[in-house]
Coordinates of C-alpha atoms in Angstrom, one line a residue:
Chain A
X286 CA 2.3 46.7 7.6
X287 CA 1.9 42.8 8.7
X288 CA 4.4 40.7 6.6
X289 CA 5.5 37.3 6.4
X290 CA 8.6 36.7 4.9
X291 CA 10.2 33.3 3.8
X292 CA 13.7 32.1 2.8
X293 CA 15.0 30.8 0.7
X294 CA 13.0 31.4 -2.5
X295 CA 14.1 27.9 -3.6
X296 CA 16.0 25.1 -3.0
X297 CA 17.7 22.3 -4.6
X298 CA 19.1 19.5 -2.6
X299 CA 19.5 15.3 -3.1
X300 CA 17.9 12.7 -1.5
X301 CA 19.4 12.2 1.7
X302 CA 20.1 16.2 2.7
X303 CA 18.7 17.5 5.7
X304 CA 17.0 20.8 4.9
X305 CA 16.2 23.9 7.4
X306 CA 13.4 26.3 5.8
X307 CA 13.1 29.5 7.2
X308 CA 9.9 32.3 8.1
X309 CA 10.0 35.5 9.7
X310 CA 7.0 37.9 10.7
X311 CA 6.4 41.3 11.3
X312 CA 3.0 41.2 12.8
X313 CA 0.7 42.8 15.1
X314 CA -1.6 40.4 17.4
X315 CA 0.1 37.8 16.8
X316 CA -1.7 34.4 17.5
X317 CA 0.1 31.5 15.5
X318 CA 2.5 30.2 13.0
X319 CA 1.5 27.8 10.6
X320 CA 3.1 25.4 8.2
X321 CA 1.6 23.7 4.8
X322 CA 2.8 21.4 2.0
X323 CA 1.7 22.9 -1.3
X324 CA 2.4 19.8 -4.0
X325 CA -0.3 20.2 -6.8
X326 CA -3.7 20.4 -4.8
X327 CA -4.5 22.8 -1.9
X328 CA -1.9 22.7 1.0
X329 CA -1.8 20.3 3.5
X330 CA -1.5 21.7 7.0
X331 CA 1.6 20.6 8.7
X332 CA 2.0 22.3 12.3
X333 CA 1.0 24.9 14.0
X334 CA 3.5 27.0 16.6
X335 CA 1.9 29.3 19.2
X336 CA 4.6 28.4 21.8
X337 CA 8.4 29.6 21.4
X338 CA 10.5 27.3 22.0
X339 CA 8.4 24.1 22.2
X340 CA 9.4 21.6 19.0
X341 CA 7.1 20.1 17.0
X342 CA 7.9 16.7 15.1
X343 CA 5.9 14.2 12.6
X344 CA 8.6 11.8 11.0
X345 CA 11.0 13.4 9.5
X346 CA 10.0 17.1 9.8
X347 CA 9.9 18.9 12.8
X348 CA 9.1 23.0 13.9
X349 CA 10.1 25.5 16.0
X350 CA 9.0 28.8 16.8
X351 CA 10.8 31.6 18.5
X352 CA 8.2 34.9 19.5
X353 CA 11.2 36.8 20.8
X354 CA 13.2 37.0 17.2
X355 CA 10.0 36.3 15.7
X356 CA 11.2 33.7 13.0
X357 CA 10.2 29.9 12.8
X358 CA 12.3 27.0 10.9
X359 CA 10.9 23.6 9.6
X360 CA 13.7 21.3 9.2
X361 CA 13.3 18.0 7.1
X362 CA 15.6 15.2 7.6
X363 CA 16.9 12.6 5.1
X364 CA 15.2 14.1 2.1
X365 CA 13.2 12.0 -0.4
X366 CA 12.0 13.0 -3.8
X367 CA 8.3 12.7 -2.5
X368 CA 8.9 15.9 -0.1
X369 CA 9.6 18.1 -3.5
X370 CA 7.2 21.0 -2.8
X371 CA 6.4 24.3 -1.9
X372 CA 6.3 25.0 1.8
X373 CA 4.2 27.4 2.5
X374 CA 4.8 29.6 6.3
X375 CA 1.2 31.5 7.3
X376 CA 1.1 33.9 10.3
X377 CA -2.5 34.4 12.1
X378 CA -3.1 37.3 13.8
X379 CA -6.3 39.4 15.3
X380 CA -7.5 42.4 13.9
X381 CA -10.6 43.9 14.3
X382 CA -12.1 41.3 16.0
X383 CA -11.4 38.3 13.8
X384 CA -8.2 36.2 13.0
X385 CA -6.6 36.7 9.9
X386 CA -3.8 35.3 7.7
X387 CA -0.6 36.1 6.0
X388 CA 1.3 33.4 3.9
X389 CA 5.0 34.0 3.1
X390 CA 5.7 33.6 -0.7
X391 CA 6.9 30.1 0.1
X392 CA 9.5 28.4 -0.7
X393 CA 9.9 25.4 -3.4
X394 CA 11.8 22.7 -2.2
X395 CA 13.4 20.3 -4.7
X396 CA 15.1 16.6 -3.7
X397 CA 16.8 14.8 -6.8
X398 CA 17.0 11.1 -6.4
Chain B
X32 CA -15.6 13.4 8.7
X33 CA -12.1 15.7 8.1
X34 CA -12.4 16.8 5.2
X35 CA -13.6 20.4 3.4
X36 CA -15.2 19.7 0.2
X37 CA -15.9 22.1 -2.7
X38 CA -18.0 21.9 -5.4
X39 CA -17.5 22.0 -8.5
X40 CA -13.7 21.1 -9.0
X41 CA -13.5 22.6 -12.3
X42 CA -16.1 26.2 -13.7
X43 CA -15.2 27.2 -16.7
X44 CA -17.6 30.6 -17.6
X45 CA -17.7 33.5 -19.4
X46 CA -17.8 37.3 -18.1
X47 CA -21.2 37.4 -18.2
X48 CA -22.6 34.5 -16.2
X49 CA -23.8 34.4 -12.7
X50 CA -22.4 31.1 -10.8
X51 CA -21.6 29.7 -7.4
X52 CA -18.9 28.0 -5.8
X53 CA -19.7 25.3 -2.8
X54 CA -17.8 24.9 0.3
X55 CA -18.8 22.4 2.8
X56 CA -17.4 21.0 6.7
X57 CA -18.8 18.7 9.1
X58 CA -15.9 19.4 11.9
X59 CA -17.9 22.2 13.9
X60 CA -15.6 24.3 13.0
X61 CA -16.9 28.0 13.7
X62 CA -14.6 29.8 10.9
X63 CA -14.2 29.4 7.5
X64 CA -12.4 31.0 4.5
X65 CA -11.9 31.5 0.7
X66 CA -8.9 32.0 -0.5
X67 CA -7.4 32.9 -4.0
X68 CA -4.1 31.3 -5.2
X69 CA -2.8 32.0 -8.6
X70 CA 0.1 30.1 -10.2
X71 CA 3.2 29.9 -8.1
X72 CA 1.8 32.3 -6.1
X73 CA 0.5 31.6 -2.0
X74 CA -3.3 31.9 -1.4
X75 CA -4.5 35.3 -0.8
X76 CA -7.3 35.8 1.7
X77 CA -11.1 37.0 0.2
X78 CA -13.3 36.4 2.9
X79 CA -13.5 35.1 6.6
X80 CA -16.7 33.5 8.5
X81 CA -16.5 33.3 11.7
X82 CA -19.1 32.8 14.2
X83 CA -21.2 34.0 11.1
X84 CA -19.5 37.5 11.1
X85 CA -18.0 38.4 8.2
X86 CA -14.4 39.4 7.4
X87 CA -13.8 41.2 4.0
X88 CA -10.4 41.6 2.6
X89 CA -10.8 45.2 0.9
X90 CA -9.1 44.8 -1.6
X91 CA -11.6 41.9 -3.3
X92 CA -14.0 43.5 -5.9
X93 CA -17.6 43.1 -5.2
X94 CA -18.1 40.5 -8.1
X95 CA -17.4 38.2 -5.3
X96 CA -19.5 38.3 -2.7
X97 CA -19.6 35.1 -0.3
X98 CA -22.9 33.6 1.6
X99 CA -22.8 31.4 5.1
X100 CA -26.2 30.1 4.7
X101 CA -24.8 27.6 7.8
X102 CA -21.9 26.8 9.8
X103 CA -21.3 24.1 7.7
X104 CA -21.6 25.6 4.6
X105 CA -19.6 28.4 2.8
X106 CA -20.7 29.9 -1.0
X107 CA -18.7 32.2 -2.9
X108 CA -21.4 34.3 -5.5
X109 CA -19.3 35.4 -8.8
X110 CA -21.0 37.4 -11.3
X111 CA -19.3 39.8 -14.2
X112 CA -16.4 38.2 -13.7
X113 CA -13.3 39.1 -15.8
X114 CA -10.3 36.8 -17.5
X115 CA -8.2 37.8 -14.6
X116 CA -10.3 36.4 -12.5
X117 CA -9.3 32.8 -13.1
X118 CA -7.2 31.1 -10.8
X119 CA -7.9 28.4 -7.8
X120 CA -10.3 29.3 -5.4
X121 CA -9.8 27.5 -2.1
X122 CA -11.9 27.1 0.5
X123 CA -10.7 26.4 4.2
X124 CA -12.1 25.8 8.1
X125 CA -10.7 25.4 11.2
X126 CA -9.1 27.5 14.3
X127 CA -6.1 28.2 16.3
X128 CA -6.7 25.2 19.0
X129 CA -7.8 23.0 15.8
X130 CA -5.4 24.0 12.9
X131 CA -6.8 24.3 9.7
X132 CA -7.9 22.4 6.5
X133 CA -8.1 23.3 2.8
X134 CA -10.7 21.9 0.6
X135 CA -9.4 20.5 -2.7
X136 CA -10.4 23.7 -4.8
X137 CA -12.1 25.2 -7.6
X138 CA -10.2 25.6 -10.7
X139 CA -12.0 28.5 -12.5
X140 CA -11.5 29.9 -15.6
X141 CA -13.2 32.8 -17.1
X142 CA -13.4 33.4 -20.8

């Protein structure tokens, strides 16, 4: 069975911390990883890893994906209360002819000031 | 144009009506999606469009049935709906080479 798995459920830090989220994948066809921002509206798309080992930055986050442990990490430098949020890890893979996606149960960040 | 936009943002109806949720993209994107995210949950796949073949997740009842009149456009038909039913409904397009961008939603309540 295709599974996405993300940790931890939650987290608490303060403004400043560095954070490293986690998502691991049991998949078959595997095409890409995918990150998203949940905050109250839909998620915004982050980044997208098809490459292991190939870092991905914007600001303060940045993504990394390795296909041989099959896990990726976002880490978040310097915290600020504006990235409180869930982060959401999706896995897309082929089957049957057509990509489809898993999403990890996410995990809800939250940075006190 | 970037964005995915859904129409109406807010359906409120009751178990017997027949309504229709809009999804519309001007990227050329080939694909497109609904998805169905209840509270604190992640979105859960329904449907997938792409190249107008359809995708069904099986385990979506057939009250829902989508319509790709377009490749712009994306309509997900609910009829007999029931209470549990309600949650956001979330449209999506995009690809692998592209990534992928969700539409605002439709918060839907059925009473």
């Amino acid at each position: 069975e295709d599974k996405v798995v993300q940790s931890p459920l939650s987290l608490v830090v303060h403004e400043g911390d560095t954070v490293t989220l986690n998502c691991s994948y049991e998949v078959t066809n595997f095409r890409s990883l995918l990150w998203y921002k949940q905050e109250k509206k839909a998620p915004t798309f982050l980044f997208m890893l098809t490459s292991s080992g190939i870092e991905k930055k914007s600001g303060r986050l940045s993504s990394i994906l390795d296909k041989k442990e099959l896990f990726s990490i976002l880490n978040i430098t310097a915290t600020q209360t504006g990235d409180s949020a869930i982060y959401l890890c999706a896995v897309s893979l082929l089957k049957g002819g057509t990509y489809k996606y898993i999403f990890g149960t996410g995990t809800r960040l939250k940075v006190l000031a | 144009d970037t964005e995915v936009t859904q129409t109406p943002k807010h359906l409120v109806m009751g178990m017997t009506n027949k309504k229709s949720l809009k999804c519309e993209q001007h990227m050329g994107h080939r694909a497109m999606y609904w998805y169905k995210q209840k509270a604190k949950k992640p979105p859960e796949l329904m449907f997938v469009y792409s190249y107008e073949k359809l995708s069904i997740n099986e385990s979506v009842p057939s009250r829902f049935s989508p319509e790709c009149p377009n490749s712009s456009l994306l309509n997900l038909h609910l009829h007999a709906l029931q209470p549990e039913d309600s949650a956001l409904y979330l449209c999506a397009s995009g690809s692998t080479r592209d990534g992928y961008t969700f539409g605002s939603g439709t918060r839907l309540t059925v009473v």
